[in-house]
Short mmCIF file of C-alpha atoms and ligand atoms in Angstrom, two decimals:
data_model
loop_
_atom_site.label_atom_id
_atom_site.label_comp_id
_atom_site.label_asym_id
_atom_site.label_seq_id
_atom_site.Cartn_x
_atom_site.Cartn_y
_atom_site.Cartn_z
CA UNK A 1 42.74 79.88 128.78
CA UNK A 2 43.32 76.18 129.17
CA UNK A 3 45.19 74.43 126.42
CA UNK A 4 44.69 70.69 126.27
CA UNK A 5 47.31 69.63 123.73
CA UNK A 6 47.33 65.87 123.62
CA UNK A 7 50.48 64.44 125.13
CA UNK A 8 51.49 62.89 121.82
CA UNK A 9 52.44 65.75 119.53
CA UNK A 10 54.46 63.55 117.21
CA UNK A 11 51.63 61.88 115.32
CA UNK A 12 52.22 60.87 111.70
CA UNK A 13 53.56 63.89 109.84
CA UNK A 14 53.64 65.94 113.05
CA UNK A 15 50.66 68.05 112.09
CA UNK A 16 48.77 69.97 114.75
CA UNK A 17 45.63 72.08 114.56
CA UNK A 18 44.68 74.45 117.34
CA UNK A 19 40.97 74.75 118.10
CA UNK A 20 39.78 77.72 120.16
CA UNK A 21 36.49 76.88 121.88
CA UNK A 22 35.03 80.24 122.81
CA UNK A 23 33.14 80.46 126.11
CA UNK A 24 32.04 76.82 126.48
CA UNK A 25 30.45 77.54 129.87
CA UNK A 26 28.19 80.26 128.43
CA UNK A 27 27.38 79.15 124.90
CA UNK A 28 26.66 75.43 125.00
CA UNK A 29 23.04 74.82 124.05
CA UNK A 30 21.88 71.44 122.77
CA UNK A 31 25.30 69.82 122.98
CA UNK A 32 27.29 72.41 121.05
CA UNK A 33 30.40 71.12 122.84
CA UNK A 34 29.95 67.82 120.98
CA UNK A 35 31.22 69.71 117.96
CA UNK A 36 34.63 70.10 119.58
CA UNK A 37 34.73 66.42 120.49
CA UNK A 38 33.90 65.55 116.90
CA UNK A 39 36.65 67.78 115.45
CA UNK A 40 39.13 66.40 117.94
CA UNK A 41 38.36 62.77 117.07
CA UNK A 42 38.31 63.28 113.31
CA UNK A 43 41.74 64.89 113.56
CA UNK A 44 43.15 62.16 115.81
CA UNK A 45 41.85 59.38 113.55
CA UNK A 46 43.90 60.97 110.77
CA UNK A 47 47.04 61.47 112.82
CA UNK A 48 46.52 65.22 113.17
CA UNK A 49 47.06 66.41 116.75
CA UNK A 50 44.19 68.55 118.08
CA UNK A 51 45.23 71.24 120.53
CA UNK A 52 41.97 72.39 122.12
CA UNK A 53 42.12 75.74 123.90
CA UNK A 54 39.09 76.75 125.91
CA UNK A 55 38.55 80.49 126.18
CA UNK A 56 36.72 81.30 129.41
CA UNK A 57 34.87 84.39 130.44
CA UNK A 58 37.77 85.96 132.36
CA UNK A 59 40.30 85.28 129.58
CA UNK A 60 41.39 87.71 126.91
CA UNK A 61 40.90 85.69 123.76
CA UNK A 62 43.92 85.54 121.45
CA UNK A 63 43.62 84.27 117.90
CA UNK A 64 47.32 84.02 117.27
CA UNK A 65 48.15 80.41 116.39
CA UNK A 66 44.47 79.47 116.20
CA UNK A 67 43.40 77.34 113.23
CA UNK A 68 39.70 76.76 114.01
CA UNK A 69 37.58 78.93 116.29
CA UNK A 70 34.19 77.65 117.45
CA UNK A 71 31.40 79.57 119.11
CA UNK A 72 28.09 78.00 120.12
CA UNK A 73 24.64 79.30 121.00
CA UNK A 74 23.02 80.38 124.23
CA UNK A 75 20.44 82.50 125.94
CA UNK A 76 20.19 86.23 125.20
CA UNK A 77 21.82 87.03 128.55
CA UNK A 78 24.82 84.81 127.92
CA UNK A 79 25.07 85.95 124.33
CA UNK A 80 25.29 89.56 125.54
CA UNK A 81 28.16 88.78 127.93
CA UNK A 82 30.07 87.06 125.13
CA UNK A 83 29.35 89.85 122.68
CA UNK A 84 30.85 92.47 125.02
CA UNK A 85 33.95 90.31 125.53
CA UNK A 86 34.48 89.71 121.82
CA UNK A 87 33.80 93.32 120.81
CA UNK A 88 36.89 94.28 122.82
CA UNK A 89 38.91 91.98 120.50
CA UNK A 90 37.06 92.88 117.30
CA UNK A 91 40.15 93.97 115.33
CA UNK A 92 42.00 90.76 116.12
CA UNK A 93 39.02 88.57 115.22
CA UNK A 94 38.53 90.47 111.96
CA UNK A 95 42.23 90.00 111.07
CA UNK A 96 41.87 86.26 111.78
CA UNK A 97 38.80 85.98 109.54
CA UNK A 98 40.27 88.07 106.72
CA UNK A 99 43.42 85.94 106.83
CA UNK A 100 41.33 82.82 106.14
CA UNK A 101 41.05 81.64 109.74
CA UNK A 102 38.31 79.05 110.13
CA UNK A 103 35.42 80.18 112.31
CA UNK A 104 32.30 78.09 112.94
CA UNK A 105 29.48 79.87 114.74
CA UNK A 106 26.15 78.36 115.79
CA UNK A 107 22.92 80.25 116.48
CA UNK A 108 23.65 82.92 119.12
CA UNK A 109 27.30 82.80 118.00
CA UNK A 110 26.18 83.15 114.39
CA UNK A 111 24.14 86.24 115.23
CA UNK A 112 27.26 87.87 116.74
CA UNK A 113 29.02 87.76 113.35
CA UNK A 114 26.77 90.48 111.96
CA UNK A 115 26.55 94.23 112.46
CA UNK A 116 23.82 93.97 115.11
CA UNK A 117 21.14 91.82 116.70
CA UNK A 118 18.02 92.61 118.66
CA UNK A 119 17.83 91.70 122.34
CA UNK A 120 14.30 92.45 123.51
CA UNK A 121 13.94 95.96 122.08
CA UNK A 122 17.61 96.85 122.33
CA UNK A 123 19.75 96.74 119.20
CA UNK A 124 23.12 95.33 120.26
CA UNK A 125 26.22 96.02 118.19
CA UNK A 126 27.78 92.85 116.77
CA UNK A 127 31.28 92.06 115.49
CA UNK A 128 30.58 93.16 111.89
CA UNK A 129 32.68 90.33 110.47
CA UNK A 130 30.08 89.46 107.83
CA UNK A 131 27.46 91.62 106.12
CA UNK A 132 24.33 90.49 107.98
CA UNK A 133 22.12 91.59 110.84
CA UNK A 134 19.50 89.97 113.05
CA UNK A 135 16.02 91.06 114.12
CA UNK A 136 13.73 88.95 116.18
CA UNK A 137 10.24 87.73 115.55
CA UNK A 138 7.37 85.76 116.94
CA UNK A 139 7.04 82.80 117.12
CA UNK A 140 10.43 81.35 117.87
CA UNK A 141 11.61 79.13 115.04
CA UNK A 142 11.93 75.75 116.72
CA UNK A 143 12.34 72.23 115.40
CA UNK A 144 14.34 69.90 113.25
CA UNK A 145 16.07 71.29 110.20
CA UNK A 146 17.56 69.95 106.97
CA UNK A 147 19.78 72.08 104.76
CA UNK A 148 21.28 71.45 101.35
CA UNK A 149 24.75 73.03 101.20
CA UNK A 150 27.71 73.12 98.85
CA UNK A 151 30.10 72.39 101.74
CA UNK A 152 28.61 68.98 102.56
CA UNK A 153 28.03 65.95 100.32
CA UNK A 154 25.13 64.97 102.61
CA UNK A 155 22.21 67.19 103.58
CA UNK A 156 23.02 68.99 106.85
CA UNK A 157 20.63 67.82 109.58
CA UNK A 158 20.09 69.23 113.07
CA UNK A 159 17.89 71.28 115.35
CA UNK A 160 17.10 74.99 115.50
CA UNK A 161 15.60 77.17 118.22
CA UNK A 162 15.82 80.91 117.76
CA UNK A 163 13.76 84.05 117.95
CA UNK A 164 16.32 85.77 115.71
CA UNK A 165 15.61 86.45 112.03
CA UNK A 166 18.90 86.88 110.25
CA UNK A 167 19.11 88.95 107.08
CA UNK A 168 22.08 88.59 104.73
CA UNK A 169 23.45 91.59 102.85
CA UNK A 170 23.22 91.83 99.08
CA UNK A 171 25.40 89.18 97.43
CA UNK A 172 26.30 87.43 100.70
CA UNK A 173 26.39 83.63 100.27
CA UNK A 174 24.12 81.56 102.51
CA UNK A 175 25.39 78.27 103.89
CA UNK A 176 22.59 76.59 102.00
CA UNK A 177 18.93 76.15 101.18
CA UNK A 178 16.38 74.94 103.72
CA UNK A 179 14.79 71.61 102.74
CA UNK A 180 12.94 71.24 106.05
CA UNK A 181 12.52 73.73 108.89
CA UNK A 182 13.04 77.50 108.99
CA UNK A 183 16.67 78.65 108.67
CA UNK A 184 17.70 82.31 108.67
CA UNK A 185 14.28 83.91 108.77
CA UNK A 186 11.63 81.30 107.96
CA UNK A 187 10.81 83.18 104.73
CA UNK A 188 13.68 83.29 102.23
CA UNK A 189 14.50 79.58 102.38
CA UNK A 190 18.14 80.37 103.14
CA UNK A 191 20.10 79.04 106.05
CA UNK A 192 23.32 80.34 107.57
CA UNK A 193 26.20 82.12 105.92
CA UNK A 194 29.48 81.34 104.20
CA UNK A 195 32.15 84.03 104.10
CA UNK A 196 35.81 83.22 103.43
CA UNK A 197 36.36 80.36 105.92
CA UNK A 198 33.53 81.42 108.21
CA UNK A 199 30.51 79.15 108.57
CA UNK A 200 27.55 80.62 110.45
CA UNK A 201 24.45 78.53 111.02
CA UNK A 202 21.32 78.07 113.12
CA UNK A 203 21.91 74.30 113.14
CA UNK A 204 22.52 73.01 116.67
CA UNK A 205 22.13 69.48 117.42
CA UNK A 206 25.15 69.18 117.62
CA UNK A 207 26.10 70.18 114.12
CA UNK A 208 29.24 68.19 113.36
CA UNK A 209 28.76 64.59 114.60
CA UNK A 210 25.76 63.96 112.33
CA UNK A 211 27.26 65.99 109.51
CA UNK A 212 30.79 64.70 108.93
CA UNK A 213 30.96 66.60 105.64
CA UNK A 214 30.77 69.88 107.58
CA UNK A 215 33.39 68.73 110.10
CA UNK A 216 35.76 67.76 107.30
CA UNK A 217 35.13 71.04 105.48
CA UNK A 218 36.36 72.92 108.57
CA UNK A 219 39.36 70.63 109.00
CA UNK A 220 40.27 70.77 105.29
CA UNK A 221 40.07 74.56 105.19
CA UNK A 222 42.32 74.88 108.23
CA UNK A 223 44.78 72.31 106.81
CA UNK A 224 44.92 74.30 103.60
CA UNK A 225 45.65 77.53 105.43
CA UNK A 226 48.29 76.01 107.68
CA UNK A 227 49.85 73.24 105.59
CA UNK A 228 48.76 74.00 102.02
CA UNK A 229 46.82 70.78 101.56
CA UNK A 230 43.11 70.01 101.57
CA UNK A 231 43.59 66.26 101.23
CA UNK A 232 42.12 64.41 104.18
CA UNK A 233 42.48 60.69 104.80
CA UNK A 234 39.00 59.15 104.29
CA UNK A 235 37.34 57.77 107.44
CA UNK A 236 34.79 55.02 107.95
CA UNK A 237 31.68 57.16 108.47
CA UNK A 238 29.14 54.32 108.40
CA UNK A 239 27.59 55.25 111.75
CA UNK A 240 27.70 59.01 111.20
CA UNK A 241 26.09 58.72 107.79
CA UNK A 242 23.45 56.30 109.07
CA UNK A 243 22.46 58.86 111.73
CA UNK A 244 22.40 61.58 109.10
CA UNK A 245 20.34 59.57 106.64
CA UNK A 246 17.79 58.33 109.17
CA UNK A 247 17.10 61.88 110.27
CA UNK A 248 17.00 63.18 106.70
CA UNK A 249 14.63 60.50 105.39
CA UNK A 250 12.29 60.53 108.39
CA UNK A 251 11.94 64.28 108.32
CA UNK A 252 11.45 64.52 104.58
CA UNK A 253 8.88 61.71 104.68
CA UNK A 254 6.91 63.62 107.35
CA UNK A 255 7.39 60.83 109.88
CA UNK A 256 8.53 63.10 112.73
CA UNK A 257 6.03 64.95 114.92
CA UNK A 258 7.41 68.45 115.62
N1 LIG B 1 19.09 84.08 121.76
C1 LIG B 1 19.12 83.86 120.35
C2 LIG B 1 17.74 83.74 119.71
O1 LIG B 1 16.80 83.23 120.30
C3 LIG B 1 19.98 82.63 120.08
C4 LIG B 1 19.40 81.37 120.63
C5 LIG B 1 20.31 80.17 120.47
O2 LIG B 1 21.53 80.27 120.44
N2 LIG B 1 19.70 79.00 120.37
O3 LIG B 1 17.58 84.17 118.59
#
């Protein structure tokens, strides 16, 4: 594991948040790593020190001291390698989640949260952190996506590309409602999942830079757990919100050829 604590750990208030980036070399489709960069910058701009720890394939992941864990998406082959690694640490990951640890999981990473997913015709056991499971279907669900969600003041915009169809258990809260695109299964109109401080989603793109509301939700939840406060210094998000709004309006107006 490589920890990249910034040299200055005495920012205003001396607050530090540790981000565990799980398997960046395996699960990094469509710029998923940009999500880490975004979290890091939004913390630094507020005087919170980000301590980014990359968990690589030969490491034994430890969640002790972790405030935000992030897992991206990847091919079925890479997803399977990661699944086997994480299953060995299932109890520790479950304890982290049940204790309110913040976990953001995109696409292939999202599918691992459930009890199982289908890889070709093989049903692969997942981490069973959240009551959901994933089948796959034809065609792949590919394209731009817009989601309305309670965790973000702006619509969440991004890109999805998955064969998986994810089914939420009875009473499980989705991340939001699909306004454009496919989401969990292309049928129910739901996208992603919210469970405790876990956010699972099919939105790549990367998710956080164009959706600062989601980034701040993750930071606020981890600040609350560690420091007992959800108050975040406001940032000038003119550029981020412009990117978000352009994508939202163009998609909703039917101006984008898929
Ligand atoms: N392999 C999975 C699927 O196609 C996840 C793909 C991804 O992470 N984009 O459903």
